Coordinates of C-alpha atoms in Angstrom, one line a residue:
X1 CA 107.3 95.5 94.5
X2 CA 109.7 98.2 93.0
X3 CA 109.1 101.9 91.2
X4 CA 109.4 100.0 88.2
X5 CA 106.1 98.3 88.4
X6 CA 103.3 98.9 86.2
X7 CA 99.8 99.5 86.4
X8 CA 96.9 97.8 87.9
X9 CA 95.2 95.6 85.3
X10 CA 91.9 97.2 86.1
X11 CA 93.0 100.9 85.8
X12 CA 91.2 102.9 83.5
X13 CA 92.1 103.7 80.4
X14 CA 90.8 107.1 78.6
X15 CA 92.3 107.6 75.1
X16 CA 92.0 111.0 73.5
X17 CA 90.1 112.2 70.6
X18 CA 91.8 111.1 67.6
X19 CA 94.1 113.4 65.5
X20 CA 97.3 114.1 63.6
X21 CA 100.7 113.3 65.7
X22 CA 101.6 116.1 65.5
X23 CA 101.8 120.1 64.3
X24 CA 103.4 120.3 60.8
X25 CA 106.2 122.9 60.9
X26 CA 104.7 125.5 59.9
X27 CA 101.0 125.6 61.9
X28 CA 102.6 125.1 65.5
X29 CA 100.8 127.5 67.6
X30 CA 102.5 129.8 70.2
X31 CA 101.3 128.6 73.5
X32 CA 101.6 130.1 77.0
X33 CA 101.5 127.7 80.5
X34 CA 101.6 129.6 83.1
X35 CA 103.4 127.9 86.3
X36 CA 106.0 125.4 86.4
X37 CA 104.7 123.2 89.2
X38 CA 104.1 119.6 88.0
X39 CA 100.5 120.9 86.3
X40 CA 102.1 123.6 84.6
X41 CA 105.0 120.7 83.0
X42 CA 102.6 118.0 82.1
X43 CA 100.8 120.6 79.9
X44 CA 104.2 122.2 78.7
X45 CA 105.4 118.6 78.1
X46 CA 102.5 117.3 76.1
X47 CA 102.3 120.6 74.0
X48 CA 106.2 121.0 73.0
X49 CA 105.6 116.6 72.2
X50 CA 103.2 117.8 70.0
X51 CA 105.3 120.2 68.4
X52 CA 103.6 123.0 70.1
X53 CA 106.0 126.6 70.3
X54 CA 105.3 126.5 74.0
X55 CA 106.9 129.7 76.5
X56 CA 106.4 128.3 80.1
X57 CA 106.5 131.1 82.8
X58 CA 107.6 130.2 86.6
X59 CA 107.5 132.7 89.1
X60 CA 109.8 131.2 91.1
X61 CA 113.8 130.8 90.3
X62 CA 113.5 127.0 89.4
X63 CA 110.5 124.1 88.5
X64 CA 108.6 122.3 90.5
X65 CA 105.7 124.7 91.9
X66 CA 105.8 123.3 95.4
X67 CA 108.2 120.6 95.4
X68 CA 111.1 122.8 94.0
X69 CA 114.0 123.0 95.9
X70 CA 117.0 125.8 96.2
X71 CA 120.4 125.9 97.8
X72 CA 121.0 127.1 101.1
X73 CA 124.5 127.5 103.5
X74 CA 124.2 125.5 106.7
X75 CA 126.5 126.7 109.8
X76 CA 129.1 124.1 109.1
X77 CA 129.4 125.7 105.9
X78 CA 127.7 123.1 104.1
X79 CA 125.5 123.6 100.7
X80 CA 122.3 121.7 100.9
X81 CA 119.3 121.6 99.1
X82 CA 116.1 122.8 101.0
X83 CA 112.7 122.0 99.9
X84 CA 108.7 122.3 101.4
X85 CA 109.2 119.2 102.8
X86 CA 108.1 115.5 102.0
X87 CA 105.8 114.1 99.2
X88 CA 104.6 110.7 98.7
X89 CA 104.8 109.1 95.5
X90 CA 102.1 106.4 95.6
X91 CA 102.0 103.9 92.9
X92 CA 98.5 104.8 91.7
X93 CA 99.7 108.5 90.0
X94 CA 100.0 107.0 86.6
X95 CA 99.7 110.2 85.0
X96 CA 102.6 112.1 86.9
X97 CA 104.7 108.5 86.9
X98 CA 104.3 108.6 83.3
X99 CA 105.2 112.5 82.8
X100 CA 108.4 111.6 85.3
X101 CA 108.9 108.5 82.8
X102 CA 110.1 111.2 79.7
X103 CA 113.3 111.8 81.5
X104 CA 113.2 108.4 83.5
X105 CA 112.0 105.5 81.8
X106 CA 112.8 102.6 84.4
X107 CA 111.8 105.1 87.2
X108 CA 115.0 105.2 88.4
X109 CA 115.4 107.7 90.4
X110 CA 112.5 106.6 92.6
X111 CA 113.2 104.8 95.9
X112 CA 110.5 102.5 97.4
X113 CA 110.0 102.8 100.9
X114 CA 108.8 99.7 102.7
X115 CA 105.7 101.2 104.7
X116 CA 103.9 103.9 105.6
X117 CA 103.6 103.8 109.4
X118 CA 101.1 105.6 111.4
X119 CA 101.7 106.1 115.2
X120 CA 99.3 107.4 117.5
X121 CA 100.6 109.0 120.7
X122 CA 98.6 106.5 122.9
X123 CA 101.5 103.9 122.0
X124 CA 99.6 101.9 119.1
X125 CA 100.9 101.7 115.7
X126 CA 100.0 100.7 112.3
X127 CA 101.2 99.3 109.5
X128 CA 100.4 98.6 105.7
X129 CA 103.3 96.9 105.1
X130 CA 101.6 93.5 105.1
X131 CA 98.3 94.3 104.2
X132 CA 96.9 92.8 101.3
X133 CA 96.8 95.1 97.7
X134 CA 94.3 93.3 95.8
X135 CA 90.7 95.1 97.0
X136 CA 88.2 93.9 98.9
X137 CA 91.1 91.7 100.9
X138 CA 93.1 95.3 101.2
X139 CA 90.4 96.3 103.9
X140 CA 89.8 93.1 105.3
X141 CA 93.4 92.6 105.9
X142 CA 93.9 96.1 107.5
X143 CA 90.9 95.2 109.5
X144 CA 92.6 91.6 110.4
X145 CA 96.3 93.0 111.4
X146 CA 95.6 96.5 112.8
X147 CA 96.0 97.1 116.7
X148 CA 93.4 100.2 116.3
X149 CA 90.8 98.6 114.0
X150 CA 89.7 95.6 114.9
X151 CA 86.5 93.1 114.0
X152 CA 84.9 94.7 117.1
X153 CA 85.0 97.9 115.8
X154 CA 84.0 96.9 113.0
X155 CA 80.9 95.3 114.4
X156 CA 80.1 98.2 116.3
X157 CA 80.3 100.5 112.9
X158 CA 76.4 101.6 111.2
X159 CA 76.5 99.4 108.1
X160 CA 74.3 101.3 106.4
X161 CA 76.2 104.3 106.9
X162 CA 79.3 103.1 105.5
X163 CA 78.0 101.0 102.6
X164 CA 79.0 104.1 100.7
X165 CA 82.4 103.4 101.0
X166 CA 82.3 100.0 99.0
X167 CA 81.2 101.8 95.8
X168 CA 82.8 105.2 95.7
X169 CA 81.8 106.7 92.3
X170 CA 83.2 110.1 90.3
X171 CA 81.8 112.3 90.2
X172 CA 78.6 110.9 92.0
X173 CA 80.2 111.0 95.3
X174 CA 80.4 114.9 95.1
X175 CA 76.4 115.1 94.8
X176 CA 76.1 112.7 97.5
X177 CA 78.7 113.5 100.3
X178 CA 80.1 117.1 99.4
X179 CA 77.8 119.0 101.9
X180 CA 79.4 117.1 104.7
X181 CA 82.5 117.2 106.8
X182 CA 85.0 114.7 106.5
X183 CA 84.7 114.0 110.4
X184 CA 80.6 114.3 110.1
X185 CA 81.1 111.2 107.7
X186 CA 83.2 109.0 110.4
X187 CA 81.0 110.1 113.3
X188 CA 77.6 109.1 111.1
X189 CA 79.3 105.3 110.4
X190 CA 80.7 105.4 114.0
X191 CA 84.4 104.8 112.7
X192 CA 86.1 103.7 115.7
X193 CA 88.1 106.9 117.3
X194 CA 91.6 105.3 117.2
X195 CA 91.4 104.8 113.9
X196 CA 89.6 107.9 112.8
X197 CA 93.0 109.4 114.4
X198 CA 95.4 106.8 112.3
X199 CA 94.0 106.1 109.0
X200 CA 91.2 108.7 107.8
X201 CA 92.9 111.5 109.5
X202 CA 95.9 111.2 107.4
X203 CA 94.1 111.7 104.2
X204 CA 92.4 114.9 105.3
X205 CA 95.6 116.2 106.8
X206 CA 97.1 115.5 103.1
X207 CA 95.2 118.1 102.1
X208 CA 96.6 120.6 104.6
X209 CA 93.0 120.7 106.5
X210 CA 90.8 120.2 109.8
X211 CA 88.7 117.2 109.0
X212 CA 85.7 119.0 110.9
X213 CA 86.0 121.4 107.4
X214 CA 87.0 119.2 104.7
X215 CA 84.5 118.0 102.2
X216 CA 83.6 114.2 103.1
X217 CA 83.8 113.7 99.3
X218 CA 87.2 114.0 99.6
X219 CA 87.8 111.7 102.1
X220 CA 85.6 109.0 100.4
X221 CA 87.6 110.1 97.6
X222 CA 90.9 109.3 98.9
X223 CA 89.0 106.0 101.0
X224 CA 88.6 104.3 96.9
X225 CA 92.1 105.6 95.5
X226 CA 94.2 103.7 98.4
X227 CA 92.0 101.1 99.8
X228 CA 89.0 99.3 97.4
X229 CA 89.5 100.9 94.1
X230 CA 93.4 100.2 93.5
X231 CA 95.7 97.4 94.1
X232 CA 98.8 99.3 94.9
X233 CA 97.4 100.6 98.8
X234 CA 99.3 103.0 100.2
X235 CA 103.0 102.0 99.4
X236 CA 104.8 104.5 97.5
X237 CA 108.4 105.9 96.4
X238 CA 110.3 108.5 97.0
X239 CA 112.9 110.6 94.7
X240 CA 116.6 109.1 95.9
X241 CA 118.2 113.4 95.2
X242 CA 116.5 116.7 95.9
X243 CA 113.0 117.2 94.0
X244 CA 115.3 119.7 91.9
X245 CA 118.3 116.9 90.8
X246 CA 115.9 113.8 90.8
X247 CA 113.0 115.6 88.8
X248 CA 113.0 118.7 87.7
X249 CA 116.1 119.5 86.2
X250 CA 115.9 116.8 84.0
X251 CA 112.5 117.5 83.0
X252 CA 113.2 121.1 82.3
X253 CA 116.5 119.9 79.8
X254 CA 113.9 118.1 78.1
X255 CA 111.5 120.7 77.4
X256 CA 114.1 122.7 76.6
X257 CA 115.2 119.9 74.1
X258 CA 111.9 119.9 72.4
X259 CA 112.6 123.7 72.0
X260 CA 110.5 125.3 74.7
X261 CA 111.5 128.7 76.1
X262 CA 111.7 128.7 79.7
X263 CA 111.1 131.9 82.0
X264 CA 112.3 131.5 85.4
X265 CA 111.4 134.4 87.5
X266 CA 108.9 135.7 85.3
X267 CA 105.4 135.2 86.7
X268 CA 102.6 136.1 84.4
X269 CA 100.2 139.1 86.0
X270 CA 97.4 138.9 83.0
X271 CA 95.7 137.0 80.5
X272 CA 94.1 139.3 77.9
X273 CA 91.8 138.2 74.7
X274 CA 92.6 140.0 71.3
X275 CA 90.9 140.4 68.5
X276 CA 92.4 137.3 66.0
X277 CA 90.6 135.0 69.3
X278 CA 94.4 134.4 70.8
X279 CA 95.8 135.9 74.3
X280 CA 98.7 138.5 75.3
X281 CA 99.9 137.2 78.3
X282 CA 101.2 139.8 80.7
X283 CA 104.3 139.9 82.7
X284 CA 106.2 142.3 84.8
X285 CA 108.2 142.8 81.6
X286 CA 106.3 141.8 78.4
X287 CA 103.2 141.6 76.5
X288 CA 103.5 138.8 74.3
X289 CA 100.8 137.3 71.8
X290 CA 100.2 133.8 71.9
X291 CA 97.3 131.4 70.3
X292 CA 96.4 129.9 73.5
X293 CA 97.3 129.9 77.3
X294 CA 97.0 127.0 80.2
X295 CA 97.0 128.8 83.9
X296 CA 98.7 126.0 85.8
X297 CA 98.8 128.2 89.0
X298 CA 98.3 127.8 92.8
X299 CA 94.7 129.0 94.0
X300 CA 96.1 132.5 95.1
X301 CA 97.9 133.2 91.8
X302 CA 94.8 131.8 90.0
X303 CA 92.8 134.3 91.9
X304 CA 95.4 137.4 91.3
X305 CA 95.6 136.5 87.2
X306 CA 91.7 136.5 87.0
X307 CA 91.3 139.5 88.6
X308 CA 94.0 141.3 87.1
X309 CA 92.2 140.1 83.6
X310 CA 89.3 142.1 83.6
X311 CA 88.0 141.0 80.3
X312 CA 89.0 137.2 80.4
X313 CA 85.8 134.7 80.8
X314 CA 82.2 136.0 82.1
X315 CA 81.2 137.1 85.6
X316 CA 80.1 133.8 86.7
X317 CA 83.5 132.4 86.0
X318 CA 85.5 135.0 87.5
X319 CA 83.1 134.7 90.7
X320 CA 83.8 130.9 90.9
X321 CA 87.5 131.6 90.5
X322 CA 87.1 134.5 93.1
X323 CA 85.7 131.9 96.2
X324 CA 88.6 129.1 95.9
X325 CA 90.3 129.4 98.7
X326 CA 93.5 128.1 100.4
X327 CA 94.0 125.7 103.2
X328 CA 95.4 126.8 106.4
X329 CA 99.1 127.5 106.7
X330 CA 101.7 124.6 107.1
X331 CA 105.3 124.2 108.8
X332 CA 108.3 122.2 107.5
X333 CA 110.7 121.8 109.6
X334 CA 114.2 120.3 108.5
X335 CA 116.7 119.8 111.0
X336 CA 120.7 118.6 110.8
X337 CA 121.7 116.9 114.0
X338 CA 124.8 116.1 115.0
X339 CA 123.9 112.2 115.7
X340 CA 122.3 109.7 113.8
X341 CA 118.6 108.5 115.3
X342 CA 118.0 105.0 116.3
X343 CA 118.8 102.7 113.0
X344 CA 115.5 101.1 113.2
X345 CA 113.6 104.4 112.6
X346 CA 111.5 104.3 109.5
X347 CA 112.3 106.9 106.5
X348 CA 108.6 108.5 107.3
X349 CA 106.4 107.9 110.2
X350 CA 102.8 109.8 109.9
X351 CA 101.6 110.9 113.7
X352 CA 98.8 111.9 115.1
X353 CA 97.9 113.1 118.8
X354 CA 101.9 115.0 119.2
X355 CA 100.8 118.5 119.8
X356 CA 100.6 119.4 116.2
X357 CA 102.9 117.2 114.7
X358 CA 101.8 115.2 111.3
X359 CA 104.5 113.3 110.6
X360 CA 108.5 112.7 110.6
X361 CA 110.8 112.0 108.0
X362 CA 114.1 111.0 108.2
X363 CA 115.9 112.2 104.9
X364 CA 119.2 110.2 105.0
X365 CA 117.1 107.1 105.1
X366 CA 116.5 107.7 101.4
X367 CA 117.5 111.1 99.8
X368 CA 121.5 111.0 98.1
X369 CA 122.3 113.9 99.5
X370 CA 121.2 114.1 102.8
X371 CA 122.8 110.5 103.8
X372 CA 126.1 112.2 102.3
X373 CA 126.0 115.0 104.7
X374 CA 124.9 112.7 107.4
X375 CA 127.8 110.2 106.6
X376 CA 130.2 112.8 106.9
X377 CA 129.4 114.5 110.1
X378 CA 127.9 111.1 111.8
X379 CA 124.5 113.0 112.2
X380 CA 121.1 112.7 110.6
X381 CA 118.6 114.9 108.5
X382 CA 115.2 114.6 110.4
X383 CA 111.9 116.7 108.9
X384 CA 109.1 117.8 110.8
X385 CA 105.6 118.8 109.5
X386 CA 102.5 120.5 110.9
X387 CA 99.7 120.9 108.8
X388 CA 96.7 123.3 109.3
X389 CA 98.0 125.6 111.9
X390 CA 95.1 127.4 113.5
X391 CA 95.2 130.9 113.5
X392 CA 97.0 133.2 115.5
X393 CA 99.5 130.4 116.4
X394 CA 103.0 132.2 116.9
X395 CA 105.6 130.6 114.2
X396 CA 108.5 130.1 116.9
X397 CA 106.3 128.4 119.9
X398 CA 105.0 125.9 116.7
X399 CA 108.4 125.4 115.7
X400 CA 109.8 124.6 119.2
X401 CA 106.3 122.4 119.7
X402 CA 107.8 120.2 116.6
X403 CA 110.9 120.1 118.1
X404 CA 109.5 118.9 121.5
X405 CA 107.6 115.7 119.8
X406 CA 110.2 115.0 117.9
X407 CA 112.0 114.0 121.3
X408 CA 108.8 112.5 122.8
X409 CA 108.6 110.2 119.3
X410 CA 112.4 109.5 119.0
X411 CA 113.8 109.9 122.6
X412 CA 117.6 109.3 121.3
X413 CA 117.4 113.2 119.8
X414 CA 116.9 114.6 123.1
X415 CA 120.6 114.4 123.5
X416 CA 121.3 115.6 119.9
X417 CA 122.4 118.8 118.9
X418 CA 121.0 121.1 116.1
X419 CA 123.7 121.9 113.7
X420 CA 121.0 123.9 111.8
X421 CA 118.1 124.4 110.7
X422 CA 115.1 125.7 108.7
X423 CA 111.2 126.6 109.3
X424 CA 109.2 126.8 106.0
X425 CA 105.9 128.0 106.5
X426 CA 103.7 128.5 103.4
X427 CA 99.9 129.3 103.0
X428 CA 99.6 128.2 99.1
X429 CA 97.9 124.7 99.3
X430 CA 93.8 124.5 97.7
X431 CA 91.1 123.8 100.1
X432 CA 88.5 122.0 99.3
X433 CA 86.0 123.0 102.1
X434 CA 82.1 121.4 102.7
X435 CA 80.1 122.4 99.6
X436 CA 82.7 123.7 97.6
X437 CA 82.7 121.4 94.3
X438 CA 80.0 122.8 92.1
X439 CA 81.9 126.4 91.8
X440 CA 85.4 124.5 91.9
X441 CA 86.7 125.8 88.5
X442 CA 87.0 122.9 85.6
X443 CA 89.7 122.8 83.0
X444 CA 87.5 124.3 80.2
X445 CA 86.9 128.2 80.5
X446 CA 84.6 130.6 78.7
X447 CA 87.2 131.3 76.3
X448 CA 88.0 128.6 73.8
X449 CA 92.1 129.0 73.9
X450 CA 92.6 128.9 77.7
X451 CA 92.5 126.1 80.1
X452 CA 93.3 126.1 83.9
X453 CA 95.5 123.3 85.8
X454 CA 96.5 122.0 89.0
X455 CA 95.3 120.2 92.0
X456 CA 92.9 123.0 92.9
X457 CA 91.0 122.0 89.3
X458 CA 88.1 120.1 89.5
X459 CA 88.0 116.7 87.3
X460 CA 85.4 113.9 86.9
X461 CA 88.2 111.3 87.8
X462 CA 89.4 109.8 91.1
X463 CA 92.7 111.8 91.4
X464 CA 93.4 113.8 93.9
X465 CA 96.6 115.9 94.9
X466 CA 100.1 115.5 92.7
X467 CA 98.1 113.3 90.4
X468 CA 95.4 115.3 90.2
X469 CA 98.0 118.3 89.2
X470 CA 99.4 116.0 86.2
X471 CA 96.1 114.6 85.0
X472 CA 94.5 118.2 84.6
X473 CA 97.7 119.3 83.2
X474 CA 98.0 117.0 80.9
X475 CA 93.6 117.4 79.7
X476 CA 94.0 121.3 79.8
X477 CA 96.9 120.7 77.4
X478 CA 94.5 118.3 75.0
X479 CA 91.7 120.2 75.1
X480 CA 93.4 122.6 73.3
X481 CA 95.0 120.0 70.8
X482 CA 91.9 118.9 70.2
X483 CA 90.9 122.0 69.0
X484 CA 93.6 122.3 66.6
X485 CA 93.1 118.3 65.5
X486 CA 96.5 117.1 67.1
X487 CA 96.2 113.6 69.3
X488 CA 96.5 114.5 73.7
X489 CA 97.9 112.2 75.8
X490 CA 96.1 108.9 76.7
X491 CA 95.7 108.8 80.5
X492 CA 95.3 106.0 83.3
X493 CA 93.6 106.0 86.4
X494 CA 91.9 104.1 88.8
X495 CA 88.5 102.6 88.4
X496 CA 85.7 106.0 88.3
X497 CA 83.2 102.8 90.3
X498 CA 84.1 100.4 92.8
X499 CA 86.1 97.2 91.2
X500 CA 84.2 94.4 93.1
X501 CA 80.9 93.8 91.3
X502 CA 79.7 92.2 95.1
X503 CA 80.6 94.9 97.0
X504 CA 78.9 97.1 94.4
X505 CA 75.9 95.6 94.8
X506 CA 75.7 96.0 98.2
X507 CA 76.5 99.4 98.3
X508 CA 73.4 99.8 96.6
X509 CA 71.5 98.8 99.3
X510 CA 72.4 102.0 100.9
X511 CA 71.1 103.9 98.3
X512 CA 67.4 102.2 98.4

């Protein structure tokens, strides 16, 4: 399988409301988006498509929201492109495949890695390399070839307890399993220990967070998109440059193309209603009147807009946007050695039981650039992460923690030397703690011309993380089209039930 594949036959399709193609010349609404993270361009995108006069505000110096990138001097004098580390692009983000598709049709610039390995520091290993993709045989083939999870495990699992899991539905699963913990959920169906650690521990730590908090919705979420409710498991691709070369850049040419106006550096501090039912967005430098406004921010920028907007939406809303709240923070660490690590080592590994570390990536394995520098100086580009710090941790004994399981993991860098390196530690991520989902803010507010955005924005589909950023982005832009009788986009996802009409069945036994 390559990035250029297409969708599973039994996605989902949702078309949008019908309407006109597009804005004649002269009716095309001014339109703010606040934040240029991939929410914030999937909304600017579809509204400038749809002929939309659309100003896009980024508080940062380039796109990209957290995957942007910048340019930073190494000691060997070097320029390089730093980033916040690592993202998977699994085959199942339609939406955000199909916003990366305007500047990349063939998917180009996306490079398939062959697994996702997940090592546990008790020696064992796993693999979904060769696991079957077509659900139910996905699970019973991880079952069948995993050193962690095998059919005695499986015996020894309450059935019952994890019929659930054949039949995930959304939104349903929220009522059902949101007032539990991720890790109450594996303890209730007795998932085996090893592979709590291995496979289910991964997905909460995607979302930056302890299991022991982390809604069990969430996890069952993530449990439908990658195992029984897709086909394409958990392979994915990776950008072959920099998030900024491969992605953004590209995508911000085209939006300036369609004749958007870009702000870098220009972060929006309110939202304000006027009197002709339009906004004046606020900046540090101008007022500016616009018909409508999507906030395609993180949860603390969300949080500082609202409450810098005193008379946008009612109470209740403002309280629900008041309790999101924002995982714990999280270290990337990217490090230039001065020796290559051993050829077989895969471009990521995921970890688990390494003092803190989550997973290693090895960026000349697939990233342009980095395999450039590493071809010249005969070294290699090797990234750290540790997600969910707990508090009061000191940054430089986490950092040298990393460092120290890196050499447990790959003994051949105990003899490398740093050329340089750089610690990213950022508190930004959403959380989406036990109980959380009924005051999670929806794309629709209380005023009719502003939406919200992002992966902190609560939808009725299975998406979750990047996806979910793109697929919100790209409703909170529609629901305003629709407004103004102009077509959205038509999305994909993966099935909102479980695919296998069996397995469905008897996942209603566990509801009798």
């Amino acid at each position: 399988m390559t990035a250029r594949r297409g969708r599973d036959r039994k996605a989902e399709i949702l078309r949008p409301p019908p309407g006109r193609a597009r804005f004649a010349a002269g009716d095309a609404p001014r339109v703010a988006v606040a934040g240029g993270g991939i929410a914030g361009l999937a909304a600017a995108t579809l509204l400038a498509e749809r002929g939309a006069r659309v100003t896009l505000h980024e508080r940062e110096e380039s796109l990209g929201g957290r995957l942007a990138g910048w340019r930073t001097r190494l000691s060997d004098g070097s320029s390089v492109t730093m980033s916040r580390g690592f993202h998977a692009f699994f085959r199942q983000y339609y939406n955000l495949r199909g916003l990366l598709r305007r500047t990349d049709p063939g998917l180009d610039r996306l490079r398939p890695l062959p697994d996702y390995p997940l090592r546990h520091s008790g020696g064992l290993t796993d693999s979904f390399a060769r696991v079957p993709r077509t659900p139910p045989f996905s699970a019973l083939g991880f079952v069948a070839l995993s050193p962690t999870f095998g059919w005695r495990d499986l015996a020894g699992m309450d059935p019952r307890a994890a019929l659930p899991l054949l039949d995930v539905r959304v939104p349903e699963v929220y009522a059902r399993f949101d007032d539990m913990s991720a890790t109450a959920f594996l303890e209730r169906v007795r998932f085996p220990e090893t592979a709590h650690h291995l496979a289910f521990e991964v997905f909460s730590r995607s979302f930056f967070a302890d299991p022991r908090r982390l809604s069990a919705a969430e996890l069952l979420l993530m449990f439908h998109i990658y195992f029984l409710g897709s086909a394409e498991g958990l392979l994915f691709d990776v950008p072959d440059e920099p998030f900024p070369q491969a992605l953004w850049e590209p995508l911000g040419d085209y939006l300036q193309r369609l004749g958007a106006d870009i702000r870098t550096g220009a972060p929006v501090r309110g939202v304000h209603p006027d009197d002709t039912g339009g906004v004046q967005v606020r900046t540090d430098d101008t007022l500016d009147r616009h018909d409508a406004a999507v906030l395609a921010l993180d949860p603390g920028a969300l949080r500082g807009v609202v409450a810098a907007s005193a008379d946008l939406g009612t109470a209740a809303w403002r309280d629900d946007i008041a309790t999101t709240t924002t995982a714990p923070p999280f270290l990337v660490s990217r490090l230039w050695l001065d020796r290559p690590v051993r050829a077989d080592r895969p471009g990521f590994l995921g970890t688990s039981g390494y003092d803190g570390l989550d997973n290693i990536s090895v960026l000349n394995r697939y990233e342009g650039e980095a395999a450039r520098w590493a071809a010249r100086n005969g070294g290699s580009v090797v990234e750290l992460h540790a997600y969910a710090v707990a508090p009061g941790s000191t940054p430089e004994t986490v950092q040298n923690r990393l460092i120290d399981s890196l050499r447990r993991v790959y003994p051949e860098t105990r003899e490398a030397r740093i050329v340089d390196a750089r610690h990213e530690w950022r508190a930004d991520c959403p959380f989406f703690p036990v109980g959380s989902h009924a005051r999670r803010p929806t794309v629709a507010t209380p005023h009719p011309k502003v939406t919200v955005a992002g992966d902190a924005i609560r939808s009725d589909l299975p998406v979750a993380l990047m996806e979910r950023a793109a697929t919100t982005g790209f409703l909170a832009a529609g629901r305003l089209l629709a407004d103004w009788g102009v077509r959205g986009q038509t999305l994909w996802t993966v099935p909102r039930a479980g695919r296998s009409a069996a397995l469905r069945a008897l996942a209603g036994i566990g509801n009798g």
